[in-house]
Coordinates of C-alpha atoms and ligand atoms in Angstrom, one line a residue:
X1 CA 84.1 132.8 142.8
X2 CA 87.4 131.7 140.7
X3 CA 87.8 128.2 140.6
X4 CA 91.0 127.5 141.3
X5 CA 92.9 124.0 140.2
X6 CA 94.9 121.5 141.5
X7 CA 96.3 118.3 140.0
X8 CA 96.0 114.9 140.6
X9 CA 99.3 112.8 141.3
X10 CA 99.9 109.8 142.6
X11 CA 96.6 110.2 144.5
X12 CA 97.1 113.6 146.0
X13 CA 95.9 116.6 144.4
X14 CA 98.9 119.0 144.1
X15 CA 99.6 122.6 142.3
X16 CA 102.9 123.1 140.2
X17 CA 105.9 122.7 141.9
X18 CA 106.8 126.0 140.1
X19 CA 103.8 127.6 141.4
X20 CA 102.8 128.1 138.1
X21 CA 99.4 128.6 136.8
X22 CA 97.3 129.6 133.3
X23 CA 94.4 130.9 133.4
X24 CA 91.5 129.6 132.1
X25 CA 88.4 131.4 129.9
X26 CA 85.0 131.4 130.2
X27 CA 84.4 131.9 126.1
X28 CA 80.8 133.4 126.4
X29 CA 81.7 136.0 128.8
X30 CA 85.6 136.4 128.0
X31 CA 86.7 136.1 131.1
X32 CA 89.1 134.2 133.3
X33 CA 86.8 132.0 135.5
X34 CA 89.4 129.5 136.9
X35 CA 93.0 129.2 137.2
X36 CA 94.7 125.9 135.9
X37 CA 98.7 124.4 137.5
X38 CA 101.3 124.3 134.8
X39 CA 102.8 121.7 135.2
X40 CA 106.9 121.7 135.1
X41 CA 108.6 118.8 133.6
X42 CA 109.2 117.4 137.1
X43 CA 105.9 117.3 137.8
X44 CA 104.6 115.3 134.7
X45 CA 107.8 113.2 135.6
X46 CA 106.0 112.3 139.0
X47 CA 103.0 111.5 137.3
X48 CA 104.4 108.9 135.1
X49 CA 106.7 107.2 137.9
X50 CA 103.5 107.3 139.9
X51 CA 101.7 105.9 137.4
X52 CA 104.1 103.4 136.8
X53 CA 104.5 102.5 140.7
X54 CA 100.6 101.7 140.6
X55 CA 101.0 99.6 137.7
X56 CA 103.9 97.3 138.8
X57 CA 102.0 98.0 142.7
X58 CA 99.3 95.5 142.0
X59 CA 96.7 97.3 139.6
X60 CA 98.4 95.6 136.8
X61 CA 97.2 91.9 139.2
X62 CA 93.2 93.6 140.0
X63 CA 91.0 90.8 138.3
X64 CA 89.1 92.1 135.7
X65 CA 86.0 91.5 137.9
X66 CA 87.7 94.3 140.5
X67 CA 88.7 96.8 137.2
X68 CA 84.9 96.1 136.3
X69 CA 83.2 97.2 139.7
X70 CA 85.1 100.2 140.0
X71 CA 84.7 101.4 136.3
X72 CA 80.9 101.3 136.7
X73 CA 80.8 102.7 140.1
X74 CA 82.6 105.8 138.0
X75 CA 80.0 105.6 135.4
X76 CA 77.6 105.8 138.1
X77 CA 79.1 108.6 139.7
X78 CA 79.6 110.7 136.5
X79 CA 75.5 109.7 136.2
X80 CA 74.7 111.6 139.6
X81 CA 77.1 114.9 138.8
X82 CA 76.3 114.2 135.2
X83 CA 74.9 118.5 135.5
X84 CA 78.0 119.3 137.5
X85 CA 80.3 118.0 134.8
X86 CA 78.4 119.3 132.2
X87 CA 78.1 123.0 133.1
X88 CA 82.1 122.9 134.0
X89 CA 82.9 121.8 130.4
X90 CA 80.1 124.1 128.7
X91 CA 81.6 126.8 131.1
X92 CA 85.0 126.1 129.8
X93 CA 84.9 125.3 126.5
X94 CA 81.5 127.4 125.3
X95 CA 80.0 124.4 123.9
X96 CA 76.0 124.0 124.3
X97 CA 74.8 122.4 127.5
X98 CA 72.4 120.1 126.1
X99 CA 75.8 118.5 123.5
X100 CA 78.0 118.4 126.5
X101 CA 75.1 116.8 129.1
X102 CA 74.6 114.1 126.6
X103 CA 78.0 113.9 126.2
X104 CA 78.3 113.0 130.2
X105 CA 75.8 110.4 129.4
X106 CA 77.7 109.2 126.6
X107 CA 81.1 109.1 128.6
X108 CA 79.6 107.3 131.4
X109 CA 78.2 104.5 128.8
X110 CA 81.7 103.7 127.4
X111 CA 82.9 103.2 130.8
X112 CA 80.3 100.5 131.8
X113 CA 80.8 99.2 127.9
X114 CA 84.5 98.2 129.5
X115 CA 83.7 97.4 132.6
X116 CA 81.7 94.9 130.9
X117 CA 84.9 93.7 128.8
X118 CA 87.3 94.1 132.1
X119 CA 86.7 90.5 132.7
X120 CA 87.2 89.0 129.1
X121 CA 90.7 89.8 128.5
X122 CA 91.1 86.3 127.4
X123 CA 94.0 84.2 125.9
X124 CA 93.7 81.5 122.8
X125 CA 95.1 78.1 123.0
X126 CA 96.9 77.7 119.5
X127 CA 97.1 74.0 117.8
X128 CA 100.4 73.7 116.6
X129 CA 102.2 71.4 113.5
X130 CA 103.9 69.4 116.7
X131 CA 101.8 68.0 119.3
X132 CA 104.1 68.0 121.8
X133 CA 103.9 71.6 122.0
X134 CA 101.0 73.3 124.3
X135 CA 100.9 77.0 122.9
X136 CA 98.3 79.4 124.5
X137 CA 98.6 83.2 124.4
X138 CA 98.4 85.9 127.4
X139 CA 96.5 88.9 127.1
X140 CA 98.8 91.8 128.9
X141 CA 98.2 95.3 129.8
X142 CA 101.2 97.6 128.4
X143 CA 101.6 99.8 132.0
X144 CA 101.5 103.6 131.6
X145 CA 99.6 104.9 129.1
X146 CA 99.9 108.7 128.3
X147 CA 96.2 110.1 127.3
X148 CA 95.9 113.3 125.8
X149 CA 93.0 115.2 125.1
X150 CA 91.7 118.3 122.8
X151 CA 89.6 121.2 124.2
X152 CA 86.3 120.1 122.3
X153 CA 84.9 117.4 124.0
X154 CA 87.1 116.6 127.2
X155 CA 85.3 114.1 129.2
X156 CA 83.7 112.2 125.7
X157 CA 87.5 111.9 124.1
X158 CA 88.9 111.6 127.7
X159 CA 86.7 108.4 128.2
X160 CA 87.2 106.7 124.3
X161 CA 91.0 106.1 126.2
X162 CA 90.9 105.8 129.7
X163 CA 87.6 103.4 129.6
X164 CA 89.9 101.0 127.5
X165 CA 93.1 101.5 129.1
X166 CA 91.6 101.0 132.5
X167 CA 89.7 97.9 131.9
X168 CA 92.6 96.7 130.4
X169 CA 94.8 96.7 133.2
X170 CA 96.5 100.2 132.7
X171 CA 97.7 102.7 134.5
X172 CA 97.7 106.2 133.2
X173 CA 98.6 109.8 132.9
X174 CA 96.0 112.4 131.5
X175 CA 96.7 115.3 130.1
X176 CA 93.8 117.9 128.8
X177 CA 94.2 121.0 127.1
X178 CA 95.5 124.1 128.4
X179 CA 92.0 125.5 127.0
X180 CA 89.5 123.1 128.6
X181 CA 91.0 121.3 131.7
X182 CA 88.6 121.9 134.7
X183 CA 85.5 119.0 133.5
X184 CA 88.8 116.3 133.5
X185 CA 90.0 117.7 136.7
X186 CA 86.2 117.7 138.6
X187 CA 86.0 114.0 136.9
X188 CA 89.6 112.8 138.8
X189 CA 87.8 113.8 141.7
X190 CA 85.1 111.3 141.0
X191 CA 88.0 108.6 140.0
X192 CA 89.1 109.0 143.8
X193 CA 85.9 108.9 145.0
X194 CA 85.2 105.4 143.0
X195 CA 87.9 104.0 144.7
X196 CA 90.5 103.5 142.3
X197 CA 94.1 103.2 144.1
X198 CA 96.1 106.2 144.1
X199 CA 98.6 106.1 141.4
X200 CA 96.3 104.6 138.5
X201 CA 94.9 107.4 137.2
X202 CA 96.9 110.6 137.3
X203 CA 96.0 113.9 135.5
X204 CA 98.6 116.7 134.6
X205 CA 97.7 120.1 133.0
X206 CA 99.4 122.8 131.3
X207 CA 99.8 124.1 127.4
X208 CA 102.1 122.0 124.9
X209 CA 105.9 122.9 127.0
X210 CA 104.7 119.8 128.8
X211 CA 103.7 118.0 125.6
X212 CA 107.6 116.5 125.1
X213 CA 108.0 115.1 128.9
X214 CA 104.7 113.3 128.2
X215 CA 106.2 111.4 125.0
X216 CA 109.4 110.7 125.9
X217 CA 110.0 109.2 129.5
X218 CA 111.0 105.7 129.4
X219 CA 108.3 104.4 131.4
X220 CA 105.5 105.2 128.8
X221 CA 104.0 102.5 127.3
X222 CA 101.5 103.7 125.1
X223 CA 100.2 107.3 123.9
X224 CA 96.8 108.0 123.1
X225 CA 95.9 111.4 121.5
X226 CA 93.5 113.2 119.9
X227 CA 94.1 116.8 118.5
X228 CA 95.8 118.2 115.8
X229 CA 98.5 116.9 113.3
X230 CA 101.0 119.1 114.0
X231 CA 101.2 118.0 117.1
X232 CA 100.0 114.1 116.4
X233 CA 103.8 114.5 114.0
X234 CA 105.3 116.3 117.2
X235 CA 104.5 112.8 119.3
X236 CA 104.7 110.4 116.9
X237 CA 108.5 111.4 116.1
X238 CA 109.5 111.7 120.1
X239 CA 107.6 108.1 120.7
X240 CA 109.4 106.6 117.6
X241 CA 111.9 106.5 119.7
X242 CA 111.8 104.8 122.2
X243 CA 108.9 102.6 119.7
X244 CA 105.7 103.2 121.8
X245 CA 102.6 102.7 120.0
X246 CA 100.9 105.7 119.3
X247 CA 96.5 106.2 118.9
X248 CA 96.3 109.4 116.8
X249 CA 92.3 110.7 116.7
X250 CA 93.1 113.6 114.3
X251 CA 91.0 116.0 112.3
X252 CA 88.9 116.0 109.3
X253 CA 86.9 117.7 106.3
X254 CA 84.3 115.2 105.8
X255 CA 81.9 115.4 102.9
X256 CA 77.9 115.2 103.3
X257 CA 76.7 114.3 100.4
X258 CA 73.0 114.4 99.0
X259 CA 71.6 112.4 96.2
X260 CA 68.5 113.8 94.5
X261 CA 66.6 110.5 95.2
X262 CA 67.0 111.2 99.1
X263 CA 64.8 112.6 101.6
X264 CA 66.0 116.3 100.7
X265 CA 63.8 117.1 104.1
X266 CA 66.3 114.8 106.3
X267 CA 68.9 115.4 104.5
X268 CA 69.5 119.3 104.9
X269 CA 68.3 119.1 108.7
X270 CA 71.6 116.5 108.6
X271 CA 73.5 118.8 106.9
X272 CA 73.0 121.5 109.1
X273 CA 73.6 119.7 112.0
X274 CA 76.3 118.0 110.7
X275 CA 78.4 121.1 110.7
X276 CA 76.9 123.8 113.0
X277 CA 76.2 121.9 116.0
X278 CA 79.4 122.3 118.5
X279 CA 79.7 125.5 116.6
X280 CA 81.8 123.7 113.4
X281 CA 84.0 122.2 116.4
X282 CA 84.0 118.8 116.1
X283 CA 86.6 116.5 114.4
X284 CA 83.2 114.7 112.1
X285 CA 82.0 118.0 111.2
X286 CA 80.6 118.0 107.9
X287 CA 82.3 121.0 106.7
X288 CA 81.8 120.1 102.6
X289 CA 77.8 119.2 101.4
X290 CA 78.2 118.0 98.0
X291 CA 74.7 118.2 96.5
X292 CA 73.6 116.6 92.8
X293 CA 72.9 119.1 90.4
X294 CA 69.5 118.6 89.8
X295 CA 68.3 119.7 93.7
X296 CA 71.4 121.7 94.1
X297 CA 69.4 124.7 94.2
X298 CA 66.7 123.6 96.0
X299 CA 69.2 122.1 98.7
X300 CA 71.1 125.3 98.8
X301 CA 67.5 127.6 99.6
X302 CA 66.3 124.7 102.4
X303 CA 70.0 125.2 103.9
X304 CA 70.3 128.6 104.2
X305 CA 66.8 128.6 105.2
X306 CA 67.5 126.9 108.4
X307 CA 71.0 128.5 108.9
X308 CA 69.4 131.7 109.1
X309 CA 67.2 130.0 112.2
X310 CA 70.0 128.7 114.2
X311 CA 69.9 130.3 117.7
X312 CA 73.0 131.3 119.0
X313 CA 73.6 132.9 122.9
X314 CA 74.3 131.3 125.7
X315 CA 75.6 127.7 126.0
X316 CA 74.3 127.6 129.6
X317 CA 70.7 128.1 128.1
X318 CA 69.3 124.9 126.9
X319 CA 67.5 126.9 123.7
X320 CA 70.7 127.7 122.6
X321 CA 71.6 126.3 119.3
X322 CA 75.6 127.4 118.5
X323 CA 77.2 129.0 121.6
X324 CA 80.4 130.9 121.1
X325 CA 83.8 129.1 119.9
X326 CA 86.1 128.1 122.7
X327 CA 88.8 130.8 122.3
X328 CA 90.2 133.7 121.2
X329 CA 93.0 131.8 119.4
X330 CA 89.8 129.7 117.8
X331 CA 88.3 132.9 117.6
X332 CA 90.4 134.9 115.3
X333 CA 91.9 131.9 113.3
X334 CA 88.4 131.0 111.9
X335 CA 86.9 134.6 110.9
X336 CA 90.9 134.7 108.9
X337 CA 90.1 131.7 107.3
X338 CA 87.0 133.0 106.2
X339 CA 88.7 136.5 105.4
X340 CA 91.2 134.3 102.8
X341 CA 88.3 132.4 101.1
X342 CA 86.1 135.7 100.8
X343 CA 89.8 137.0 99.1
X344 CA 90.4 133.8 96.6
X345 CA 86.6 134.6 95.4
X346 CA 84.4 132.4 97.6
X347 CA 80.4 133.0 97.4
X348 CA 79.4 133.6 100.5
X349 CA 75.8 133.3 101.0
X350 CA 75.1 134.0 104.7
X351 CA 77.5 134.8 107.6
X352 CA 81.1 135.2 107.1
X353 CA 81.6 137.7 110.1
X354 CA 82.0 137.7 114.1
X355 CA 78.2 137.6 115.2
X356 CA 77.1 140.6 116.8
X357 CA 73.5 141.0 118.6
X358 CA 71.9 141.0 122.0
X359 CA 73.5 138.5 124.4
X360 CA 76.3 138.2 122.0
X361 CA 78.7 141.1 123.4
X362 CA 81.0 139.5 125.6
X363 CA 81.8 135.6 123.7
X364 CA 83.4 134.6 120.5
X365 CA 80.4 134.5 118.3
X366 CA 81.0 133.9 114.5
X367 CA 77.7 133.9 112.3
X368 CA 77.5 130.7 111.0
X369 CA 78.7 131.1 107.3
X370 CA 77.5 129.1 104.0
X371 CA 79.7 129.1 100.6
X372 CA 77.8 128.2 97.7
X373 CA 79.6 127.0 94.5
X374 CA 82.7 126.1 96.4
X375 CA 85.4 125.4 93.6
X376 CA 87.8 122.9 93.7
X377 CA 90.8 125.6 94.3
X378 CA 89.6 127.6 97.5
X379 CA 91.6 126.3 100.0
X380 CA 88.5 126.6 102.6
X381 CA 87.7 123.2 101.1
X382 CA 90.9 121.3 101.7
X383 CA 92.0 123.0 105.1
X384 CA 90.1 122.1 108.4
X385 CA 88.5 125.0 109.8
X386 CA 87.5 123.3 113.3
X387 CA 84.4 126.2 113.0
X388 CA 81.5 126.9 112.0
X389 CA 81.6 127.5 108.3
X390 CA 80.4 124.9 105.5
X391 CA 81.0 125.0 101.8
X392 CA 78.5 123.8 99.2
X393 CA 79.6 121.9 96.0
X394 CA 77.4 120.5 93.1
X395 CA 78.5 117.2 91.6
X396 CA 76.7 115.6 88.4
X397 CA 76.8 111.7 88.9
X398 CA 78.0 109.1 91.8
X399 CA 81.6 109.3 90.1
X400 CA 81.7 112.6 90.4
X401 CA 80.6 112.4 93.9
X402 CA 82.8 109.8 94.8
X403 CA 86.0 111.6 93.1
X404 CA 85.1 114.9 95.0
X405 CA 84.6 113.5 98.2
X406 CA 88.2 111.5 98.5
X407 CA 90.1 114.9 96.8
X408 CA 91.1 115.5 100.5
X409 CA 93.9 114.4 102.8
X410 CA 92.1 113.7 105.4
X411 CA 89.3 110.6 106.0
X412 CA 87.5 110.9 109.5
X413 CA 83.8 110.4 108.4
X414 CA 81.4 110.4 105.4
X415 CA 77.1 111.1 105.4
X416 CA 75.7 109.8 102.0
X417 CA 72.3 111.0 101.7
X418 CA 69.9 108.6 99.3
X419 CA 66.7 106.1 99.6
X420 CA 68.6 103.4 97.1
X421 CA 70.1 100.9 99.3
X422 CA 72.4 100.0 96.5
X423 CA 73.5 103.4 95.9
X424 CA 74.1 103.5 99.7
X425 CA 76.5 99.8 99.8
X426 CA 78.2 101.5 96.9
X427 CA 79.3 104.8 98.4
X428 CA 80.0 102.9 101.8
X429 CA 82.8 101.3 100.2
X430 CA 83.6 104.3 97.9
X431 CA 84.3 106.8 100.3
X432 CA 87.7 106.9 101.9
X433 CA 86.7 107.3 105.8
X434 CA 86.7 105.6 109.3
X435 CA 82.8 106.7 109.5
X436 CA 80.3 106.5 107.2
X437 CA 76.7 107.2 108.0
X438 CA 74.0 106.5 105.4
X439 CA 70.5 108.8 106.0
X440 CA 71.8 109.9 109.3
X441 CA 75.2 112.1 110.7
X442 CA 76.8 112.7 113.7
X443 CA 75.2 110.2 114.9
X444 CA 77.4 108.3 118.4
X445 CA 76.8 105.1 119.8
X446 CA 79.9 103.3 121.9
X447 CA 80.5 99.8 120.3
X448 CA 80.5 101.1 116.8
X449 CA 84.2 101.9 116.0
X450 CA 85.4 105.4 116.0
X451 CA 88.7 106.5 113.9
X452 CA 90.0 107.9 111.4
X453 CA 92.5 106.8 107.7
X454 CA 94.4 108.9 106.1
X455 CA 96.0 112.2 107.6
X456 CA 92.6 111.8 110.2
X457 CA 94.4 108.9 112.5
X458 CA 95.4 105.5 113.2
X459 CA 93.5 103.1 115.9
X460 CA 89.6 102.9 116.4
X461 CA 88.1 103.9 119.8
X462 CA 84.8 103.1 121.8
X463 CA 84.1 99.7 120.2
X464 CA 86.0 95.9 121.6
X465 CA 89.0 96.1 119.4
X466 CA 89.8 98.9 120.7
X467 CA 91.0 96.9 124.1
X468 CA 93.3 95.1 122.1
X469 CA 95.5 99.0 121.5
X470 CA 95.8 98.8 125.2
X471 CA 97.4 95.4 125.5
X472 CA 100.3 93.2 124.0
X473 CA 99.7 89.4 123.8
X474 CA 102.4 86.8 124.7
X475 CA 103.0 83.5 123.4
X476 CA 103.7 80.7 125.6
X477 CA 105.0 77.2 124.5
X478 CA 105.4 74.6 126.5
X479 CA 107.5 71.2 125.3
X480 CA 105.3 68.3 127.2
X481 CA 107.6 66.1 125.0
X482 CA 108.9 63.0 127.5
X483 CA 111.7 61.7 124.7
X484 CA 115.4 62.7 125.2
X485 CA 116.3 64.9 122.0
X486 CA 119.3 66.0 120.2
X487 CA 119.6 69.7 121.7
X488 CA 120.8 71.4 118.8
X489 CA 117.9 70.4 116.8
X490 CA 115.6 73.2 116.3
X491 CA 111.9 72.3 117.1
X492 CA 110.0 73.7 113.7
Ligands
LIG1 P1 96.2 120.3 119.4 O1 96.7 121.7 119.4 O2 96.9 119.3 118.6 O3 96.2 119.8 121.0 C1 95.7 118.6 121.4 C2 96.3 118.3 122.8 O4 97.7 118.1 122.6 C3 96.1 119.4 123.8 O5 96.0 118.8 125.1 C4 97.5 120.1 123.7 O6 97.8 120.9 124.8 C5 98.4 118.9 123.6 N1 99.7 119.2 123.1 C6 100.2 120.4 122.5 N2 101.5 120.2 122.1 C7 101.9 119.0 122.5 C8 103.1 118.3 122.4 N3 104.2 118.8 121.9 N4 103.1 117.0 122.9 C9 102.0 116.5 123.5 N5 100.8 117.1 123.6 C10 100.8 118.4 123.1 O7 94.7 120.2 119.0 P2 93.4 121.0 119.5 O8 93.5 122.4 118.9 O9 93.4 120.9 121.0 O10 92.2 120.2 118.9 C11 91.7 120.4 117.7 C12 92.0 119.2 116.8 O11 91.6 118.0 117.4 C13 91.3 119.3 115.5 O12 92.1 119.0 114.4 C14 90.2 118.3 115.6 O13 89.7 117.7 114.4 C15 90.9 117.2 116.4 N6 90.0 116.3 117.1 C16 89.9 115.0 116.7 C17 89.0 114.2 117.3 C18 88.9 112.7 116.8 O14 88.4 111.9 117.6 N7 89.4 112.4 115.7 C19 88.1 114.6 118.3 C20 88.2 116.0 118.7 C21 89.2 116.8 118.1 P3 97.4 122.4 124.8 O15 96.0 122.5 124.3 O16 97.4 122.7 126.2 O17 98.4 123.1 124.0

């Protein structure tokens, strides 16, 4: 039967005022499987004052001890529907069950991670020049926070904010994508069920003609996204503003890069994970595998090897290895991207086509597509194709590699491949990410801080400082001086 949506506002789950609904796509079988509310302006309007009514209501007051016991009641509960939530998403958003159930997993770790930080939101006393001054600091939530989400991975980015923002002492508005909305919305039901107080976590949905109410209302405090640039520009210019800080998660076109002294075994199993699992959707995919000369074509046979065994059907199936990508606009955007690099000369040296096959018929399969000898000029290797396509690039020496991997915009994450340690300190602090893994990629683990430099993002998620973009600190001086003083002498 077709699921059919409702929002959650101000504790009561409601549909557009409008009436208005999109419909939402099952990617395997292309076909509508739920119906989502579009929001209208008024309605994202509600959420906010909502929001803001729960904040200045008494959530912004809940000791951290009361923040803590709900958060990890939630964690608990996503534990017990962790199959429910996971089969929505994969449902929604095509991706393989066994990503998004460890994703669930994941999601409900960085909650308990800040529940166990919901309690520490603690001040500094400051010893100042003047001893008659007692200075100490205050460690404030901002109020309503604005989260918004891409279609990828909704409950894993969802939770990077709202774990934070909620253990901090927020209050909050969520909005997912138009594409991939129904695992947030089953999760808000688990929010009410935890016992949060209406009001403190609201979710809106709808495509981007919502995206301006949600950056500009003057009640907003902070926005946290994660998406594209285009539209990371889009919010950052409406929040500039009115000055409300702004976490951007963005994308990337991170480099894998082998060294001829590494476990070459490892290393293309890495490399072939790096960029086909999620089917190339992920923001760390390793979309460039920069390989030394000397085992670059040994490294290319072992990776095309193994691409040619990747098992692609259905993301319900727990065999499956790639599912289909999440739409059609996903769909067609990546097999053109692949179209323009096969017509500036690429090599391609397996894939480069929708996949066709038994089981594939009805979803948005793309073969997963290798090109060899990337040069410098094809523009496959500067753009992000959020899919699943990887290019292959010799270097000659650890300069080279180094030079190569930075010629991008972007600077989400890095894999260095090698067995010497100094090799692997070096390129650490060569490479121009947020990320870098050494021997190992994609690999997650809340507490180690997740962001992006360059055109990939500002802030760092999942890790303690990332409390500290969900709060403002105050200074507080207090004069315990007893003498009578001149009072247009300035105390410095
Ligand atoms: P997107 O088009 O930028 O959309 C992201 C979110 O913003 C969606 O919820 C979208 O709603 C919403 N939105 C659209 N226009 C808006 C506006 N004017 N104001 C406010 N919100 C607006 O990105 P996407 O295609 O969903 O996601 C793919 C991108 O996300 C890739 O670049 C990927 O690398 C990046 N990403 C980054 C990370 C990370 O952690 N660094 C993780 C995952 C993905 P609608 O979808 O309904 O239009």
């Amino acid at each position: 039967m077709m699921r059919q949506e409702t929002m959650l506002i101000g504790g009561q789950w409601v549909s557009a005022s409008d009436g208005g609904t999109l419909d939402s796509f099952d990617p395997f079988l292309q076909k509508v499987w739920a119906t989502i509310p579009q929001a209208t302006e008024d309605d994202v309007t509600s959420a906010i004052e909502a929001s803001d009514a729960a904040f200045r209501g008494g959530w912004r007051q809940t000791p951290g001890r009361d923040r803590a016991v709900l958060l990890n009641r939630l964690a608990d509960l996503m534990d017990q529907n962790a199959d429910d939530l996971a089969r929505i998403e994969t449902t929604d958003n095509g991706k393989v069950i066994r990503e998004t159930r460890a994703q669930v997993g994941f999601a409900s770790r960085n909650y308990r991670y800040f529940a166990g930080l919901a309690d520490k939101l603690q001040g500094e006393t400051i010893p100042l020049d003047n001893g008659d001054l007692f200075d100490f600091t205050l460690v404030e939530p901002m109020g309503v926070a604005v989260l918004i989400t891409a279609w990828n991975s909704p409950l894993t980015l969802l939770a990077n904010k709202l774990a934070p923002a909620l253990a901090a002492g927020n209050t909050v508005v969520i909005k997912p994508s138009e594409h991939a909305s129904c695992s947030t919305l089953a999760f808000g039901r688990l929010v009410e069920q935890a016992g949060f107080p209406p009001g403190v976590v609201n979710i809106v949905t709808g495509d981007g003609r919502i995206g301006p109410a949600l950056s500009t209302h003057p009640k907003i405090a902070k926005i946290s996204f994660t998406g594209g640039i285009v539209t990371a520009r889009k919010i950052l210019t409406a929040a500039a503003e009115r000055l409300v800080p702004v976490t951007t998660e963005l994308g990337g076109k991170s480099p894998n890069i082998i060294f001829a002294d590494a476990d070459l075994k490892a290393a293309v199993i890495g490399a072939v994970a790096g960029i086909f699992g999620a089917s190339g959707q992920t923001c760390i995919a390793g979309s460039r595998l920069l390989v030394e000369r000397s085992v670059y074509d040994e490294v290319c046979a072992a990776v095309l090897e193994k691409v040619g065994t990747i098992r692609l059907g259905n993301p319900l199936d727990t065999a499956t290895e790639m599912g289909p990508v999440a739409n059609r606009a996903q769909f067609d955007r990546i097999l053109g991207v692949i179209a323009a690099a096969k017509a500036e000369g690429a090599e391609v040296a397996i894939g480069g086509d929708a996949a066709m096959g038994e089981g594939l018929e009805n979803g948005f399969f793309i073969q997963p597509t290798v090109i060899v000898n990337a040069g410098p000029d094809l523009s496959v290797l500067r753009e992000e194709v959020f899919g699943p396509v990887l290019c292959i690039l010799p270097f000659e020496d650890e300069a080279e590699a180094v030079r190569i991997a930075n010629a991008t915009d972007f600077g989400l994450a890095a894999g260095i491949w090698t067995n010497d340690i100094r090799r692997a300190h070096r390129m650490a602090r060569a490479v121009e990410s947020g990320v870098v893994w050494v021997n190992t990629y994609r690999a997650s683990f809340v507490g180690a801080p997740f962001g992006g430099t360059k055109q990939s993002g500002v802030g760092r998620e999942r890790a303690i400082q990332t409390l500290r973009e969900y709060t403002k600190v105050k200074n507080v001086m207090i004069d315990l001086s007893e003498e009578e003083r001149d009072p247009f002498a300035m105390k410095l």
